[in-house]
Amino acid sequence: IGQAAGGIAGALIDQALIGSGRSVTGSRLTDLDVQSSTEGEPIPRVYGRARLAGQVIWATRHEETAVTTRSGGKGGTSSTTYKYHANFAVALCEGPIHRVSRVWADGTLLDTDALTWRVHRGGEDQEPDALILARQEGPAPAYRGTAYVVFERLPLDDWGNRIPQLTFEVIRVVDTLEEKVRAVCMRSEEHTSE
């Protein structure tokens, strides 16, 4: 009987001191800031190769996933953290473009191989993006004549649970001119005045 009473008393003291069975919840995202979205902003026209930031033209509410981990075995502490994903579209420039070759997030080159993203080259006959079509109530815009990029479920962990500042390297072949250019020589001269 003394052993059982000592075990119960010890368990109660452990719970009081260590906090067994305690639950910890991490912070949650209440608002999602976007990189830029300005009504009436001019649409750039690209010739050759250019690095552009673009304008966010469409977005859904962020997607939240709760991840609960337990530590300390039976009666241990549970901890809940939250992961966020964003679905959004960024208008780049007047189309049609040839391709988007590189993407930077907050100034760091982004590995796009692990992401779900689509480039719409901006043709006059382009159809609405599948994600926009699925999520949009009513008719979905096709943004014809505008090159844009759609990110689907972009994980936001690496950027503090916010959409990073994105820039895109856009390539637009200029008719037949690019095929005719074989080399470009640039010469720098220093001028000194005496």
GROMACS .gro file of C-alpha atoms in nm:
model
  194
    1ILE     CA    1   0.000   0.000   0.000
    2GLY     CA    2   0.285   0.234   0.082
    3GLN     CA    3   0.449   0.162  -0.254
    4ALA     CA    4   0.126   0.238  -0.445
    5ALA     CA    5   0.072   0.561  -0.250
    6GLY     CA    6   0.430   0.664  -0.319
    7GLY     CA    7   0.388   0.590  -0.691
    8ILE     CA    8   0.070   0.799  -0.714
    9ALA     CA    9   0.228   1.085  -0.519
   10GLY     CA   10   0.535   1.072  -0.743
   11ALA     CA   11   0.321   1.079  -1.058
   12LEU     CA   12   0.131   1.383  -0.929
   13ILE     CA   13   0.456   1.563  -0.848
   14ASP     CA   14   0.595   1.476  -1.195
   15GLN     CA   15   0.286   1.616  -1.362
   16ALA     CA   16   0.311   1.936  -1.161
   17LEU     CA   17   0.683   1.985  -1.226
   18ILE     CA   18   0.731   1.844  -1.577
   19GLY     CA   19   0.389   1.921  -1.718
   20SER     CA   20   0.302   1.575  -1.845
   21GLY     CA   21  -0.003   1.575  -2.064
   22ARG     CA   22   0.049   1.941  -2.148
   23SER     CA   23  -0.041   2.068  -2.494
   24VAL     CA   24   0.152   2.341  -2.678
   25THR     CA   25   0.004   2.516  -2.983
   26GLY     CA   26   0.215   2.717  -3.227
   27SER     CA   27   0.122   3.050  -3.380
   28ARG     CA   28  -0.128   3.063  -3.665
   29LEU     CA   29  -0.147   3.279  -3.975
   30THR     CA   30  -0.441   3.517  -3.968
   31ASP     CA   31  -0.370   3.721  -4.282
   32LEU     CA   32  -0.181   3.658  -4.602
   33ASP     CA   33   0.010   3.951  -4.747
   34VAL     CA   34   0.080   3.941  -5.121
   35GLN     CA   35   0.386   4.077  -5.294
   36SER     CA   36   0.208   4.339  -5.504
   37SER     CA   37  -0.134   4.393  -5.649
   38THR     CA   38  -0.214   4.736  -5.785
   39GLU     CA   39  -0.519   4.805  -5.997
   40GLY     CA   40  -0.440   4.997  -6.313
   41GLU     CA   41  -0.068   4.910  -6.311
   42PRO     CA   42   0.075   4.911  -6.667
   43ILE     CA   43   0.160   4.574  -6.823
   44PRO     CA   44   0.527   4.563  -6.931
   45ARG     CA   45   0.632   4.469  -7.283
   46VAL     CA   46   0.945   4.253  -7.303
   47TYR     CA   47   1.188   4.217  -7.591
   48GLY     CA   48   1.463   3.960  -7.549
   49ARG     CA   49   1.533   3.872  -7.184
   50ALA     CA   50   1.417   4.064  -6.876
   51ARG     CA   51   1.376   4.013  -6.502
   52LEU     CA   52   1.030   4.117  -6.381
   53ALA     CA   53   0.842   4.116  -6.050
   54GLY     CA   54   0.490   4.106  -6.191
   55GLN     CA   55   0.155   4.169  -6.023
   56VAL     CA   56  -0.056   3.925  -5.823
   57ILE     CA   57  -0.379   3.898  -6.024
   58TRP     CA   58  -0.554   3.608  -5.850
   59ALA     CA   59  -0.527   3.426  -5.517
   60THR     CA   60  -0.724   3.198  -5.288
   61ARG     CA   61  -0.725   3.196  -4.911
   62HIS     CA   62  -0.417   3.026  -4.771
   63GLU     CA   63  -0.443   2.655  -4.692
   64GLU     CA   64  -0.364   2.555  -4.334
   65THR     CA   65  -0.248   2.211  -4.221
   66ALA     CA   66  -0.210   2.127  -3.851
   67VAL     CA   67   0.084   1.902  -3.760
   68THR     CA   68   0.074   1.750  -3.409
   69THR     CA   69   0.376   1.579  -3.255
   70ARG     CA   70   0.397   1.403  -2.920
   71SER     CA   71   0.703   1.371  -2.698
   72GLY     CA   72   0.771   1.202  -2.370
   73GLY     CA   73   0.574   0.883  -2.427
   74LYS     CA   74   0.246   0.813  -2.249
   75GLY     CA   75   0.106   1.131  -2.097
   76GLY     CA   76   0.380   1.337  -2.263
   77THR     CA   77   0.360   1.680  -2.417
   78SER     CA   78   0.183   1.732  -2.747
   79SER     CA   79   0.282   2.016  -2.976
   80THR     CA   80   0.075   2.148  -3.268
   81THR     CA   81   0.234   2.358  -3.540
   82TYR     CA   82   0.078   2.486  -3.861
   83LYS     CA   83   0.198   2.468  -4.221
   84TYR     CA   84   0.063   2.699  -4.489
   85HIS     CA   85   0.032   2.678  -4.867
   86ALA     CA   86  -0.072   2.948  -5.113
   87ASN     CA   87  -0.245   2.936  -5.452
   88PHE     CA   88  -0.197   3.247  -5.662
   89ALA     CA   89  -0.131   3.385  -6.010
   90VAL     CA   90   0.121   3.653  -6.107
   91ALA     CA   91   0.085   3.855  -6.429
   92LEU     CA   92   0.426   3.910  -6.587
   93CYS     CA   93   0.402   4.101  -6.913
   94GLU     CA   94   0.232   4.132  -7.247
   95GLY     CA   95   0.231   3.804  -7.436
   96PRO     CA   96   0.313   3.595  -7.608
   97ILE     CA   97   0.644   3.505  -7.446
   98HIS     CA   98   0.879   3.219  -7.528
   99ARG     CA   99   0.935   3.096  -7.169
  100VAL     CA  100   1.016   3.175  -6.806
  101SER     CA  101   1.369   3.050  -6.748
  102ARG     CA  102   1.435   3.128  -6.379
  103VAL     CA  103   1.242   3.235  -6.070
  104TRP     CA  104   1.378   3.408  -5.758
  105ALA     CA  105   1.207   3.415  -5.417
  106ASP     CA  106   1.327   3.696  -5.190
  107GLY     CA  107   1.637   3.727  -5.409
  108THR     CA  108   1.732   3.357  -5.391
  109LEU     CA  109   1.705   3.131  -5.695
  110LEU     CA  110   1.402   2.906  -5.651
  111ASP     CA  111   1.415   2.533  -5.726
  112THR     CA  112   1.098   2.507  -5.934
  113ASP     CA  113   1.136   2.132  -5.998
  114ALA     CA  114   0.978   2.053  -5.660
  115LEU     CA  115   0.684   2.295  -5.711
  116THR     CA  116   0.355   2.279  -5.895
  117TRP     CA  117   0.349   2.584  -6.119
  118ARG     CA  118   0.234   2.663  -6.471
  119VAL     CA  119   0.339   2.929  -6.720
  120HIS     CA  120   0.072   3.074  -6.947
  121ARG     CA  121   0.255   3.232  -7.239
  122GLY     CA  122  -0.004   3.499  -7.314
  123GLY     CA  123  -0.150   3.396  -7.646
  124GLU     CA  124  -0.476   3.547  -7.765
  125ASP     CA  125  -0.632   3.199  -7.761
  126GLN     CA  126  -0.518   3.080  -7.415
  127GLU     CA  127  -0.772   2.912  -7.190
  128PRO     CA  128  -0.822   2.976  -6.816
  129ASP     CA  129  -0.586   2.794  -6.581
  130ALA     CA  130  -0.730   2.468  -6.440
  131LEU     CA  131  -0.689   2.581  -6.077
  132ILE     CA  132  -0.853   2.918  -6.140
  133LEU     CA  133  -1.133   2.743  -6.327
  134ALA     CA  134  -1.186   2.500  -6.037
  135ARG     CA  135  -1.181   2.764  -5.761
  136GLN     CA  136  -1.344   3.063  -5.932
  137GLU     CA  137  -1.715   3.113  -5.890
  138GLY     CA  138  -1.876   3.204  -6.220
  139PRO     CA  139  -1.675   3.247  -6.540
  140ALA     CA  140  -1.297   3.223  -6.493
  141PRO     CA  141  -1.069   3.478  -6.661
  142ALA     CA  142  -0.823   3.351  -6.923
  143TYR     CA  143  -0.607   3.667  -6.914
  144ARG     CA  144  -0.563   3.648  -7.292
  145GLY     CA  145  -0.273   3.851  -7.423
  146THR     CA  146  -0.104   3.850  -7.080
  147ALA     CA  147   0.174   3.610  -6.983
  148TYR     CA  148   0.123   3.488  -6.628
  149VAL     CA  149   0.236   3.218  -6.384
  150VAL     CA  150   0.016   3.014  -6.150
  151PHE     CA  151   0.155   2.858  -5.831
  152GLU     CA  152  -0.047   2.573  -5.684
  153ARG     CA  153  -0.001   2.492  -5.314
  154LEU     CA  154   0.330   2.680  -5.279
  155PRO     CA  155   0.467   2.585  -4.931
  156LEU     CA  156   0.531   2.903  -4.730
  157ASP     CA  157   0.755   2.757  -4.453
  158ASP     CA  158   1.081   2.890  -4.597
  159TRP     CA  159   0.950   3.250  -4.609
  160GLY     CA  160   0.799   3.294  -4.266
  161ASN     CA  161   0.450   3.182  -4.376
  162ARG     CA  162   0.409   3.457  -4.635
  163ILE     CA  163   0.426   3.475  -5.012
  164PRO     CA  164   0.786   3.571  -5.094
  165GLN     CA  165   0.881   3.857  -5.325
  166LEU     CA  166   0.905   3.677  -5.658
  167THR     CA  167   1.093   3.785  -5.970
  168PHE     CA  168   1.094   3.603  -6.301
  169GLU     CA  169   1.338   3.589  -6.591
  170VAL     CA  170   1.115   3.618  -6.897
  171ILE     CA  171   1.234   3.540  -7.249
  172ARG     CA  172   1.049   3.673  -7.551
  173VAL     CA  173   1.193   3.592  -7.890
  174VAL     CA  174   1.174   3.899  -8.114
  175ASP     CA  175   1.037   3.766  -8.444
  176THR     CA  176   1.324   3.647  -8.665
  177LEU     CA  177   1.576   3.898  -8.528
  178GLU     CA  178   1.713   3.665  -8.259
  179GLU     CA  179   1.797   3.395  -8.513
  180LYS     CA  180   1.997   3.646  -8.719
  181VAL     CA  181   2.214   3.774  -8.432
  182ARG     CA  182   2.529   3.562  -8.403
  183ALA     CA  183   2.732   3.771  -8.159
  184VAL     CA  184   2.737   4.101  -7.978
  185CYS     CA  185   3.061   4.286  -7.903
  186MET     CA  186   3.066   4.539  -7.624
  187ARG     CA  187   3.353   4.774  -7.575
  188SER     CA  188   3.411   4.996  -7.278
  189GLU     CA  189   3.627   5.304  -7.316
  190GLU     CA  190   3.757   5.520  -7.042
  191HIS     CA  191   3.759   5.887  -7.119
  192THR     CA  192   3.998   6.112  -6.934
  193SER     CA  193   3.992   6.484  -6.953
  194GLU     CA  194   4.301   6.682  -6.899
   0.00000   0.00000   0.00000
